[in-house]
mmCIF file of C-alpha atoms and ligand atoms in Angstrom:
data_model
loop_
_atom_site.group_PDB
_atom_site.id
_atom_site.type_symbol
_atom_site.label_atom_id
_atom_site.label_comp_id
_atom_site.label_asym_id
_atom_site.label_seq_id
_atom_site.Cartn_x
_atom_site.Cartn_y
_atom_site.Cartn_z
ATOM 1 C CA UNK A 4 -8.825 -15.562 11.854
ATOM 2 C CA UNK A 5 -11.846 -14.465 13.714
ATOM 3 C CA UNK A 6 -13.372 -11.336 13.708
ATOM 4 C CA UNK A 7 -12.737 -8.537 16.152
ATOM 5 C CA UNK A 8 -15.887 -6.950 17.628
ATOM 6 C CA UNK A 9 -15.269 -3.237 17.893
ATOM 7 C CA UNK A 10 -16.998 -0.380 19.325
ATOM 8 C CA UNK A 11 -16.402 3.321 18.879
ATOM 9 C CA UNK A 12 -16.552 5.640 21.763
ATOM 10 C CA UNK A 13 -17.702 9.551 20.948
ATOM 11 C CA UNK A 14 -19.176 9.692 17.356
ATOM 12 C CA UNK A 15 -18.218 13.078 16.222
ATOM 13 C CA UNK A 16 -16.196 14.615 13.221
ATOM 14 C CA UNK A 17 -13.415 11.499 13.717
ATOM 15 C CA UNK A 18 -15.278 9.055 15.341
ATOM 16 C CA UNK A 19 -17.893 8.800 12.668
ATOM 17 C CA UNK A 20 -15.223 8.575 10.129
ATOM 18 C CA UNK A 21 -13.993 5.536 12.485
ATOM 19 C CA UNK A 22 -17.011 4.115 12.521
ATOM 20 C CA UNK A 23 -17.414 4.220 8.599
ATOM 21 C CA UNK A 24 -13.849 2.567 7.987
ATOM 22 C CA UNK A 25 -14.963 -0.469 11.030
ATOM 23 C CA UNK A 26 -17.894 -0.771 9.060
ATOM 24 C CA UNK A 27 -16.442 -1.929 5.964
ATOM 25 C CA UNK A 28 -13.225 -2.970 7.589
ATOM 26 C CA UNK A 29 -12.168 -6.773 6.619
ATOM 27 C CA UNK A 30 -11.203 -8.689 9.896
ATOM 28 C CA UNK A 31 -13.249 -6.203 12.032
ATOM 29 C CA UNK A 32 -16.699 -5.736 12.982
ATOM 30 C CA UNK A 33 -18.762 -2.759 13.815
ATOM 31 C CA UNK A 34 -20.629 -3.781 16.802
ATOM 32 C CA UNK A 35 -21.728 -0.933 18.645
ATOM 33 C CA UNK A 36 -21.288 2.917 18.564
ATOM 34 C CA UNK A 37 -21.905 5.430 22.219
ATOM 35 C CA UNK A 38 -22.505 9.024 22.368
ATOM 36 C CA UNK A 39 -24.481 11.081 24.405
ATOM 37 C CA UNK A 40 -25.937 12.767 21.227
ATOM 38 C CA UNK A 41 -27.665 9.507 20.150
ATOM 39 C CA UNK A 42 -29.213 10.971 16.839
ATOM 40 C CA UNK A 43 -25.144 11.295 15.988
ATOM 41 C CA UNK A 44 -24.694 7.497 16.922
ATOM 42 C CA UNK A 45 -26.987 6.274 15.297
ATOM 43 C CA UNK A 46 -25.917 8.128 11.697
ATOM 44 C CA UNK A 47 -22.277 6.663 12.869
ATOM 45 C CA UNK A 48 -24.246 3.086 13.083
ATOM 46 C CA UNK A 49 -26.478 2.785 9.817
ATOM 47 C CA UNK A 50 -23.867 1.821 7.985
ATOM 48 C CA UNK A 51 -23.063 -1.367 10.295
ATOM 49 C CA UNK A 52 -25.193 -4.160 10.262
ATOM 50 C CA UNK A 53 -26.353 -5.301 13.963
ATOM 51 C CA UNK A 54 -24.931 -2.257 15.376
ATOM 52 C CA UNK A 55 -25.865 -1.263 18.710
ATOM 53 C CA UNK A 56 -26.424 2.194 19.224
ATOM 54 C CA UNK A 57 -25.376 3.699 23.059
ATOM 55 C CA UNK A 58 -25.958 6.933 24.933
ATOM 56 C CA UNK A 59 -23.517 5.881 27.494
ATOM 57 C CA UNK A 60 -20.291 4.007 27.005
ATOM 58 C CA UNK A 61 -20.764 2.181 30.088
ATOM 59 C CA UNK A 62 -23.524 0.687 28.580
ATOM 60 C CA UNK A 63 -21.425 0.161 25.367
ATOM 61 C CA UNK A 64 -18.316 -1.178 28.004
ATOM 62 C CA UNK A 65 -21.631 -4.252 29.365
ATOM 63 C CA UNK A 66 -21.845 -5.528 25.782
ATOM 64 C CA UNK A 67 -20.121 -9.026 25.666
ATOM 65 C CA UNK A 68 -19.696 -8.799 21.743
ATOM 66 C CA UNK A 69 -17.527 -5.384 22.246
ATOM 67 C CA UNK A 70 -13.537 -6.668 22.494
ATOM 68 C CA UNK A 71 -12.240 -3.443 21.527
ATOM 69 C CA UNK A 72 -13.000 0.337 21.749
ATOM 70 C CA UNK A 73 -12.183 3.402 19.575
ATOM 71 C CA UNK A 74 -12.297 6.402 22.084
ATOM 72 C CA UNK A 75 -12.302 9.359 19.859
ATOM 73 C CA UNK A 76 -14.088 11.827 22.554
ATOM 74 C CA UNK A 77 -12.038 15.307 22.247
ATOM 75 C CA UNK A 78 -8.428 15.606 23.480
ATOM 76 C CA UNK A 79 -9.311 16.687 27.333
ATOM 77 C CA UNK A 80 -11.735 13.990 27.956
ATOM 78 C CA UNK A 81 -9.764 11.063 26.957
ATOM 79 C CA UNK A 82 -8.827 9.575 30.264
ATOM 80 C CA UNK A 83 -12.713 8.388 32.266
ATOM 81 C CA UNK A 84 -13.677 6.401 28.828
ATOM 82 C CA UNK A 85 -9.932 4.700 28.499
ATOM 83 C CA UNK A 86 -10.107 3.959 32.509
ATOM 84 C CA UNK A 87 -13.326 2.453 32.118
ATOM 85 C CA UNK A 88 -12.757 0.377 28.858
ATOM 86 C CA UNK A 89 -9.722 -0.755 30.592
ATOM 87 C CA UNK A 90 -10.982 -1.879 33.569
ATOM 88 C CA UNK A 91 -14.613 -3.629 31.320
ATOM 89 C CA UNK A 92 -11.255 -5.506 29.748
ATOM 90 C CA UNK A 93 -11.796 -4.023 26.155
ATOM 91 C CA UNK A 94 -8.386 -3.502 24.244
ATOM 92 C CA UNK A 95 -8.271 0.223 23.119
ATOM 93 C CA UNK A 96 -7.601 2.682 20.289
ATOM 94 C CA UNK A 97 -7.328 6.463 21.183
ATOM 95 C CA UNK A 98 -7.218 8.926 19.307
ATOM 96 C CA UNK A 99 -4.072 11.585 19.271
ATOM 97 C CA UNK A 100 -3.187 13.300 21.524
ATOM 98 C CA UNK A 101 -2.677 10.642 24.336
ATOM 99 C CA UNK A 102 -4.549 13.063 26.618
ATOM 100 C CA UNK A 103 -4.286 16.808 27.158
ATOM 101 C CA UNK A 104 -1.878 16.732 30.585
ATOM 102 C CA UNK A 105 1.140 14.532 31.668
ATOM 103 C CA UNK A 106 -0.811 12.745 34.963
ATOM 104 C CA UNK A 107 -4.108 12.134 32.759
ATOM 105 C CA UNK A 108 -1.905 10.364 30.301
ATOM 106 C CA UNK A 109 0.243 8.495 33.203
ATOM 107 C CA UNK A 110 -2.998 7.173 34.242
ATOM 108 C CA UNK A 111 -4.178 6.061 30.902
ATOM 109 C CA UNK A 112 -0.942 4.175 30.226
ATOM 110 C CA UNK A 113 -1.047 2.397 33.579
ATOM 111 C CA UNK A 114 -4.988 1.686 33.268
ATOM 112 C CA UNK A 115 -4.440 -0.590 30.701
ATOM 113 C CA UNK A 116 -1.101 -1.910 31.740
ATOM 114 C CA UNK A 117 -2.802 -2.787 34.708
ATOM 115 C CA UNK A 118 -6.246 -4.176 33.239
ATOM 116 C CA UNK A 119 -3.532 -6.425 30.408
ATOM 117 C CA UNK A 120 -5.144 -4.656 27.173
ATOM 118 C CA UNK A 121 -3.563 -3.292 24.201
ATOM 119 C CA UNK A 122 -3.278 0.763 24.094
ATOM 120 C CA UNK A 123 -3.045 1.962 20.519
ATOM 121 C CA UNK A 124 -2.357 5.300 20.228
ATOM 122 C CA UNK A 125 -3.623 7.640 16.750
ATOM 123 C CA UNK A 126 -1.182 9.127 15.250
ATOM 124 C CA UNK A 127 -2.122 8.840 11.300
ATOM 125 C CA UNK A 128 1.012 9.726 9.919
ATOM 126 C CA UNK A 129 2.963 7.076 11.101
ATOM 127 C CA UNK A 130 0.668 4.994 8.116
ATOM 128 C CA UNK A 131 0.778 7.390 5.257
ATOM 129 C CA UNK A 132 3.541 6.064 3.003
ATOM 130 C CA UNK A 133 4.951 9.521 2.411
ATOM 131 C CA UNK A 134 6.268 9.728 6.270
ATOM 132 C CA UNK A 135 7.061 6.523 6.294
ATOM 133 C CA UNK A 136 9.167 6.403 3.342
ATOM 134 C CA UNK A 137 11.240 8.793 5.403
ATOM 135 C CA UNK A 138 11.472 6.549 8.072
ATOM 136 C CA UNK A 139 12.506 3.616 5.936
ATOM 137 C CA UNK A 140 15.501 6.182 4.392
ATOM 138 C CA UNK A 141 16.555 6.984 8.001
ATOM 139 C CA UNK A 142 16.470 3.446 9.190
ATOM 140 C CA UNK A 143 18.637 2.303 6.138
ATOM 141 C CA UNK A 144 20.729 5.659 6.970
ATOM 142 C CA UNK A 145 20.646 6.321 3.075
ATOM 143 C CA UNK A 146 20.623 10.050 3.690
ATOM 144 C CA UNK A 147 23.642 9.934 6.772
ATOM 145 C CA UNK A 148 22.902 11.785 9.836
ATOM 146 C CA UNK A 149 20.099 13.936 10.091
ATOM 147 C CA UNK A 150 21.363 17.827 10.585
ATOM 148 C CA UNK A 151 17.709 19.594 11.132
ATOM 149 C CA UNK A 152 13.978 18.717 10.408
ATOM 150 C CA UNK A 153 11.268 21.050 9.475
ATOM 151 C CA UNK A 154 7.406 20.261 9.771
ATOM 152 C CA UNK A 155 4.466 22.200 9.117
ATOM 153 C CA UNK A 156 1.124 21.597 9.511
ATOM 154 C CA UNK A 157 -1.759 24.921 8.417
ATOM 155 C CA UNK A 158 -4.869 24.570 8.017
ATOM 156 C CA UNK A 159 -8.037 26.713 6.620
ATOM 157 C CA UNK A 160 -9.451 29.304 9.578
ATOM 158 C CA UNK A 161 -12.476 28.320 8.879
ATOM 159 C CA UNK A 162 -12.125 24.595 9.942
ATOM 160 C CA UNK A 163 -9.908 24.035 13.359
ATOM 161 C CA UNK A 164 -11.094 27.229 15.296
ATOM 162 C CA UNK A 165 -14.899 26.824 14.699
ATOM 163 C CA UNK A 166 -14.741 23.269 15.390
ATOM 164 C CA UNK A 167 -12.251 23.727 18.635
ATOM 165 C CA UNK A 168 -12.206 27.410 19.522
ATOM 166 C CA UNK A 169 -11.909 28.049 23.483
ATOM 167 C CA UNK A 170 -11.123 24.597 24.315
ATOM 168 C CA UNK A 171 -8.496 23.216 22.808
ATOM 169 C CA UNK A 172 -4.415 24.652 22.424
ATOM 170 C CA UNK A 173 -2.976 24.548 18.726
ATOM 171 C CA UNK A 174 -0.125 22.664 18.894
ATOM 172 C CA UNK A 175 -1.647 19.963 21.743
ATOM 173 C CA UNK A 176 -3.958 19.369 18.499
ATOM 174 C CA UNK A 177 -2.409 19.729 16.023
ATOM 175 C CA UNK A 178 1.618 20.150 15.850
ATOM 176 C CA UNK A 179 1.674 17.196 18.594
ATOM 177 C CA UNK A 180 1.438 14.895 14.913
ATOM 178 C CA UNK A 181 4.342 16.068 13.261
ATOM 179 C CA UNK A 182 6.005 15.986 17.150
ATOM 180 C CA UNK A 183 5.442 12.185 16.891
ATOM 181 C CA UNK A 184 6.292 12.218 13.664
ATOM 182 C CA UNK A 185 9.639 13.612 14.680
ATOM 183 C CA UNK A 186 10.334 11.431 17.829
ATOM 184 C CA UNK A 187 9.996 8.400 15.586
ATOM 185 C CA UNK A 188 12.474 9.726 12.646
ATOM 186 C CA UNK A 189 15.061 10.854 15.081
ATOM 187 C CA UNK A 190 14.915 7.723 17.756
ATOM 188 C CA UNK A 191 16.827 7.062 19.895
ATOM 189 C CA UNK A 192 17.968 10.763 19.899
ATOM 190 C CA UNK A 193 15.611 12.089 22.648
ATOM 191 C CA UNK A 194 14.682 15.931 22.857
ATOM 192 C CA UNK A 195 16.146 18.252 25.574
ATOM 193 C CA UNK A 196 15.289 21.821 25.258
ATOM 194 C CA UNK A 197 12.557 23.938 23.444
ATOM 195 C CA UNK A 198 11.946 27.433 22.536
ATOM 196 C CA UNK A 199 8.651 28.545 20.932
ATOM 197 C CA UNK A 200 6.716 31.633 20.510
ATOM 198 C CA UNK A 201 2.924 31.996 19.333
ATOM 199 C CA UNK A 202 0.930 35.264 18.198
ATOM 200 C CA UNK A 203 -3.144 35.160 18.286
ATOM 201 C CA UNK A 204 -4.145 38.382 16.093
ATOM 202 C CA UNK A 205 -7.596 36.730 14.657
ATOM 203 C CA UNK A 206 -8.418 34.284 17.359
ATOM 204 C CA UNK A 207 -7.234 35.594 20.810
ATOM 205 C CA UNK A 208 -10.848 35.904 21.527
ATOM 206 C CA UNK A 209 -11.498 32.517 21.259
ATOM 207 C CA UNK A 210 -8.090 32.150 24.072
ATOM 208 C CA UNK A 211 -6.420 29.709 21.286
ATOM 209 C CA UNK A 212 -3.439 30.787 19.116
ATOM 210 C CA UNK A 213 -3.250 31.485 15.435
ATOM 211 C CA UNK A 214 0.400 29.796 14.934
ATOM 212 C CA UNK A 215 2.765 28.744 16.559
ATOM 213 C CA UNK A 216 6.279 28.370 15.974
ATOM 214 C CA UNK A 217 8.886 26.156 17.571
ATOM 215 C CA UNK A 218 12.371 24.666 17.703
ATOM 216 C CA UNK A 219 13.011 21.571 19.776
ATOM 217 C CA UNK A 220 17.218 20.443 20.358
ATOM 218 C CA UNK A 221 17.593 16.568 20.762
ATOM 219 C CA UNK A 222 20.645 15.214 22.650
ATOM 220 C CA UNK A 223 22.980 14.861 19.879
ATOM 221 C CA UNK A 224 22.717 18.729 18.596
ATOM 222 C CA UNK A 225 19.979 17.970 16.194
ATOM 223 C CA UNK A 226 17.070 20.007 15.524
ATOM 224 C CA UNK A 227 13.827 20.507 14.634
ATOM 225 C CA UNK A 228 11.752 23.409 13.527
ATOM 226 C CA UNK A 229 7.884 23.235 13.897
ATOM 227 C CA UNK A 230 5.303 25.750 12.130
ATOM 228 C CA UNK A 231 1.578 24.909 13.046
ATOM 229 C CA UNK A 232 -1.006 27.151 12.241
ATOM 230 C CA UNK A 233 -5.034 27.305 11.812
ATOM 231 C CA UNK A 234 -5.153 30.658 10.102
ATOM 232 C CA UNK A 235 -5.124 30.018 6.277
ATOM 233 C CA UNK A 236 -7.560 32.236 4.343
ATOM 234 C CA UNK A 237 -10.854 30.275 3.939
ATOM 235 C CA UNK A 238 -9.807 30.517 0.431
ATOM 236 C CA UNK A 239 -6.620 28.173 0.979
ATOM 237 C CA UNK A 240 -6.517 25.500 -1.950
ATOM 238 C CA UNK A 241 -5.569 22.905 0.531
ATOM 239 C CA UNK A 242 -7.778 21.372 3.944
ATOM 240 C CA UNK A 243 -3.982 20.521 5.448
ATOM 241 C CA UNK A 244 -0.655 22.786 3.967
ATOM 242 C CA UNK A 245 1.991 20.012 4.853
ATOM 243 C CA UNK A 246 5.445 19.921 5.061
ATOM 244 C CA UNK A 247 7.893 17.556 6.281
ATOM 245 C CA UNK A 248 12.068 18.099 5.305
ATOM 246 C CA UNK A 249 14.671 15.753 6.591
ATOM 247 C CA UNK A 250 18.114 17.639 5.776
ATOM 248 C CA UNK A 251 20.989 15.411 6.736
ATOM 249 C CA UNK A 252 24.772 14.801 5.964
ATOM 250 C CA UNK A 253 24.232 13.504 3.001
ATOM 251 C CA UNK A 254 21.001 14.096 1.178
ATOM 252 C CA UNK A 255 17.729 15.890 1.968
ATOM 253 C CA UNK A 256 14.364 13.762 1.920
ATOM 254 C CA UNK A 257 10.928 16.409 1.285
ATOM 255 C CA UNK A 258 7.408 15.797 1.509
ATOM 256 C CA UNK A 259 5.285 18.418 0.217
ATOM 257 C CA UNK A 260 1.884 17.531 1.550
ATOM 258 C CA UNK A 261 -0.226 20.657 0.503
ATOM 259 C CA UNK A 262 -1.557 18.549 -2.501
ATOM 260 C CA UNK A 263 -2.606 15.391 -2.778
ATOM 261 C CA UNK A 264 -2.326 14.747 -6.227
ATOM 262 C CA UNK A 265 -5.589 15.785 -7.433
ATOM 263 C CA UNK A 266 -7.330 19.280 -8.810
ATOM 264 C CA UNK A 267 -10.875 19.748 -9.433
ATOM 265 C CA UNK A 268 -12.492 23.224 -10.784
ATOM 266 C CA UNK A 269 -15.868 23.079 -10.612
ATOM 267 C CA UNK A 270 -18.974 25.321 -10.787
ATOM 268 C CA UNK A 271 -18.280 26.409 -7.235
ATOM 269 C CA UNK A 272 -14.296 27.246 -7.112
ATOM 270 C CA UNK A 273 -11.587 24.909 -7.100
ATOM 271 C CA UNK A 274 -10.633 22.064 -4.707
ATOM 272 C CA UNK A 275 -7.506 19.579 -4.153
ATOM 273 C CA UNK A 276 -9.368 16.842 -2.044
ATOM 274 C CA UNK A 277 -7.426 14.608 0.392
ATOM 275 C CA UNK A 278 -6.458 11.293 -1.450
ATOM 276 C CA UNK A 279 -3.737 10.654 2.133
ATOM 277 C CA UNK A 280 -5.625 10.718 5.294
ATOM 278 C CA UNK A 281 -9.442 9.658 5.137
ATOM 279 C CA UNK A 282 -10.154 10.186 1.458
ATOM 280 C CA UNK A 283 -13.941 8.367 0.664
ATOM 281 C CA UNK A 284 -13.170 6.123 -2.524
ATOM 282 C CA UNK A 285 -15.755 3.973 -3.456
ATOM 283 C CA UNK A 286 -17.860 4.583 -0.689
ATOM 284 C CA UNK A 287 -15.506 3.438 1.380
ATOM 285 C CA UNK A 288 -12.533 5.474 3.625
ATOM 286 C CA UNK A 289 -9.576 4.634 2.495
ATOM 287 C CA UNK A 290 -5.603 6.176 3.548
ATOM 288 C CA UNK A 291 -3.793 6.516 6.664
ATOM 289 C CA UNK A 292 -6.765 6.230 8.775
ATOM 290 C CA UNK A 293 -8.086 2.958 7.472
ATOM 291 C CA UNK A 294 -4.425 1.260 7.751
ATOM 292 C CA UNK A 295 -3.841 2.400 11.351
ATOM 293 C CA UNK A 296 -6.993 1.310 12.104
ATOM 294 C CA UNK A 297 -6.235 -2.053 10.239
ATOM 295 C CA UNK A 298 -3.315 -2.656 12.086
ATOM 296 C CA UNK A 299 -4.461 -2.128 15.688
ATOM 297 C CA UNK A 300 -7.393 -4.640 14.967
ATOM 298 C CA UNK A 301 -4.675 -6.917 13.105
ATOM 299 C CA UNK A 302 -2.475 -6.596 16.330
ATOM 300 C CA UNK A 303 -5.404 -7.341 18.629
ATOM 301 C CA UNK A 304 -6.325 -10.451 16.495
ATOM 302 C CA UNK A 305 -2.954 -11.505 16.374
ATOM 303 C CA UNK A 306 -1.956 -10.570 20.156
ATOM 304 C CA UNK A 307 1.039 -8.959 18.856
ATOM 305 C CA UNK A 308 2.285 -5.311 20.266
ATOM 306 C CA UNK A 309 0.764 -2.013 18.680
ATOM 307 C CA UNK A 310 2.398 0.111 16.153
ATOM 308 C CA UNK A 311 2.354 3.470 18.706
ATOM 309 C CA UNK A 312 2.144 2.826 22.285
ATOM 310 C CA UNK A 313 0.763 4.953 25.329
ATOM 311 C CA UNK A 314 4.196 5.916 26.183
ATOM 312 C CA UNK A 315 5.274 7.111 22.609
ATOM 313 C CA UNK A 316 1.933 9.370 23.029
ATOM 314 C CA UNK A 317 3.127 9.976 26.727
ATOM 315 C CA UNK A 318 6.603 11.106 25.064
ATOM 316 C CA UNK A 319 5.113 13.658 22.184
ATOM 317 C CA UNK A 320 2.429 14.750 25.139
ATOM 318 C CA UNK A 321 5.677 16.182 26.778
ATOM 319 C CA UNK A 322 7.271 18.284 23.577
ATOM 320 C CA UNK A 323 4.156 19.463 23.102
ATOM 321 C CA UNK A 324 3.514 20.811 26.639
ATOM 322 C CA UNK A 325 7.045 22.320 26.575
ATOM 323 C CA UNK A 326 6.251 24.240 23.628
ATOM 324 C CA UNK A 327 3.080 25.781 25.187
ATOM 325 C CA UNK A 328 5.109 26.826 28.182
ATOM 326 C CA UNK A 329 8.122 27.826 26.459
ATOM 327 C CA UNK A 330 5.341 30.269 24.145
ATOM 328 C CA UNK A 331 4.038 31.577 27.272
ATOM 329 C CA UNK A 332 7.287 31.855 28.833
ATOM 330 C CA UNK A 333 9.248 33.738 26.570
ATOM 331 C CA UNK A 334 12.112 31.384 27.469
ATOM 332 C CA UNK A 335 13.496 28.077 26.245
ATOM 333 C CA UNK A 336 12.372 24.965 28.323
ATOM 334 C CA UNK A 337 14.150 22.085 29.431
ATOM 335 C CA UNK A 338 12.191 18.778 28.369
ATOM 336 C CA UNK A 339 12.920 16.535 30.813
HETATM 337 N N1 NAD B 16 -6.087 11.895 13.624
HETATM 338 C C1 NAD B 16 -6.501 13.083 13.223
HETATM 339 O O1 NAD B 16 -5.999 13.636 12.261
HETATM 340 C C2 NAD B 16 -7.594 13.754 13.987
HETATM 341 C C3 NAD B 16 -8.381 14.741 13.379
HETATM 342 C C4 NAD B 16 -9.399 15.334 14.133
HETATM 343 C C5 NAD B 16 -9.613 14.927 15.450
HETATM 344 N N2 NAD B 16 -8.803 13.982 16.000
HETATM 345 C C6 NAD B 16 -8.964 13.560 17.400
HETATM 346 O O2 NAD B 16 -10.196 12.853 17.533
HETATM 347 C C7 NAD B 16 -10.743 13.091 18.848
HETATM 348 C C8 NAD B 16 -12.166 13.610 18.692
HETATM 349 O O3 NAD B 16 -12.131 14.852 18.021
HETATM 350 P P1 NAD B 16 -13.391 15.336 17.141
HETATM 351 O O4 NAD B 16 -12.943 16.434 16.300
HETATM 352 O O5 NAD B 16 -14.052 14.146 16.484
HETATM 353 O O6 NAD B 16 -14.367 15.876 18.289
HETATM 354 P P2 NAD B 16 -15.946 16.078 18.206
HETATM 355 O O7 NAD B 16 -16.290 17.093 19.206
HETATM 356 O O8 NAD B 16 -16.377 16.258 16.788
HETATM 357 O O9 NAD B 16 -16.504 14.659 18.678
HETATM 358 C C9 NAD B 16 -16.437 14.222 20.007
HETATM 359 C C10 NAD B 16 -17.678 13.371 20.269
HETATM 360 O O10 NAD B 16 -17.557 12.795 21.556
HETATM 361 C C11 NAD B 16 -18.844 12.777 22.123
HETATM 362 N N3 NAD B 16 -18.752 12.593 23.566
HETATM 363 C C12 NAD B 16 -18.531 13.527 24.528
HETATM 364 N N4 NAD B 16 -18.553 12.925 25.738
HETATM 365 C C13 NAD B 16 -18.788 11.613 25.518
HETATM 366 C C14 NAD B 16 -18.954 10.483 26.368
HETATM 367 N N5 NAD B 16 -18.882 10.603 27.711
HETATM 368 N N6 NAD B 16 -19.196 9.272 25.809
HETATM 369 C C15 NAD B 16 -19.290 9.140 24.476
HETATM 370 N N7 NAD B 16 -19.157 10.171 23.615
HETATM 371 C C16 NAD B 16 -18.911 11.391 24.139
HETATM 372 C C17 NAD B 16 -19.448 14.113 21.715
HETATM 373 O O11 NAD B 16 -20.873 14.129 21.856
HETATM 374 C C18 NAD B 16 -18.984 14.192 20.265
HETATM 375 O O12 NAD B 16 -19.918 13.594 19.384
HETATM 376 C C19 NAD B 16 -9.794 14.079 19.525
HETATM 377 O O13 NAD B 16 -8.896 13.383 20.345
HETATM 378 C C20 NAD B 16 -9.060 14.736 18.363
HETATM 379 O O14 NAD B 16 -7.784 15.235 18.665
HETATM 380 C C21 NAD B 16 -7.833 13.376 15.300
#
């Protein structure tokens, strides 16, 4: 099997973790990296052999070796990169969320439709073997029916907000994983109503919420709570405090994501580093990040479908937009 010639789009906090795992990636190569902060590319690149380093990803789009593109430019300027990749015929990864409104995403999905290439959506969890032992147990329905489903996602104050503060709502961030997360467990169920409510005490400054709290009814009476917040004490033993509980008719399933297995105390304080989503073992990133990357170059090398589609990400883009209104609202929305 040849290689596939990859190029990442937007070298930032994820994309330069993307471009390490293509790097070292077997089956894939690292062939050129684009961001307008070139001094950031070209850290992003030094690990790649023969890596091209962009300002523009136009340019990056003209270079014949590029097949495929990891866009991982932040969550409201997702669509003009996807449009253009499309149309240069480059088969594309994007990073969650799909995009940050329902028409942006509408025209991502039919961009690539359109141009034939593959849309590969980046939702992590649907790779980490914790979640996906719960999907296995569903599929198998070992447990019965499920009755309710709780997910949380927290994280440090000191990490989300100074990174995204002003420009980015919580739970289009960050709850809209566990959303997808949800979708998948409970399909074919769909959602139909949602009620939420969110409080900004520390960060209302910054126009972005400290938590926020929702429940979402699917079609068949099930439901699902959702607790998102980026307001943990700086002092919070854990980068992501992670929970995911399946409760059904008969058993419950539990992930309890807040450790990962591991405790250090050191000279400086104590620390329970990721060993799930990009943990660096080796030199190397390993975890749910590396196999969903692995799998959309797999499924462009193989020209078989992608594990999440644009219209999955289309479908958790619309809980998640319900749950903003609903917060803002006061009432419960009807997803539709
Ligand atoms: N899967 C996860 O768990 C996870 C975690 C964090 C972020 N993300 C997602 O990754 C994406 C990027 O987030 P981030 O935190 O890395 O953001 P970031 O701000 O750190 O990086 C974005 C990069 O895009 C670059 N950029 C801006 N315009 C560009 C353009 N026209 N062409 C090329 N590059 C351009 C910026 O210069 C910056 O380097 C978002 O969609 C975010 O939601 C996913």
């Amino acid at each position: 099997m040849n290689e596939v010639n990859v190029g990442v789009i937007g070298t930032g906090w994820m994309g330069s973790l993307h471009a390490k795992v293509l790097s070292r990636l077997p089956g894939a190569k690292l062939v050129a990296v684009a961001d307008p902060d070139v001094e950031r590319a070209s850290l992003a690149a030094r690990e790649a052999d023969g890596c091209t380093v962009y300002q523009t990803y136009d340019e990056l789009l003209s270079d014949d070796r590029v097949q495929a593109v990891s866009i991982c430019t932040r969550d409201t300027l997702h669509l003009a990169p996807v449009r253009a990749a499309a149309q240069a015929g480059k088969h594309v990864f994007l990073e969650k969320p799909i995009a940050s409104n329902v028409e942006e995403a509408e025209a991502i999905i039919s961009a690539c439709h359109a141009a034939g290439v593959k849309l590969a959506i980046g939702f992590l969890l649907r790779f980490d073997p914790r979640f996906r032992h719960i999907k296995d147990l569903l599929e198998r329905g070992a447990l019965g029916e499920p009755i309710h489903v709780y997910a949380r996602r927290n994280s440090p104050r000191n990490v989300g907000p100074a990174r995204y503060g002003g420009s980015l709502p919580l739970a289009l961030h960050v709850t809209s994983h566990d959303v997808d997360a949800v979708l998948w467990y409970l399909h074919p169920r769909q959602p139909v109503s949602v009620y939420a409510q969110s409080v900004s005490k520390l960060f209302g400054s910054l126009g972005i919420d400290d938590s926020i709290l929702s429940i979402v009814r699917f079609d068949d009476g099930t439901l699902a709570e959702f607790e998102s917040s980026w307001a943990l004490p700086e002092t919070s033993r854990t980068q992501i405090d992670a929970r995911m509980e399946v409760l059904c008719t008969e058993g419950v399933v539990e992930i309890d994501g807040a450790e990962a297995g591991v405790y250090v105390a050191g000279r400086n304080g104590v620390d329970y580093p990721d060993t799930y989503y990009w943990p660096e073992v080796g030199g190397m990133i390993a975890g749910d990040l590396r196999e969903e990357l692995a799998d959309f170059v797999d499924a462009v090398a193989l020209d078989r479908p992608v594990s999440v589609t644009g219209e999955e990400g289309l479908a958790a883009l619309r809980v998640v937009l319900k749950m903003i209104e609903s917060a803002r609202s006061g009432r419960a929305e009807t997803i539709s």
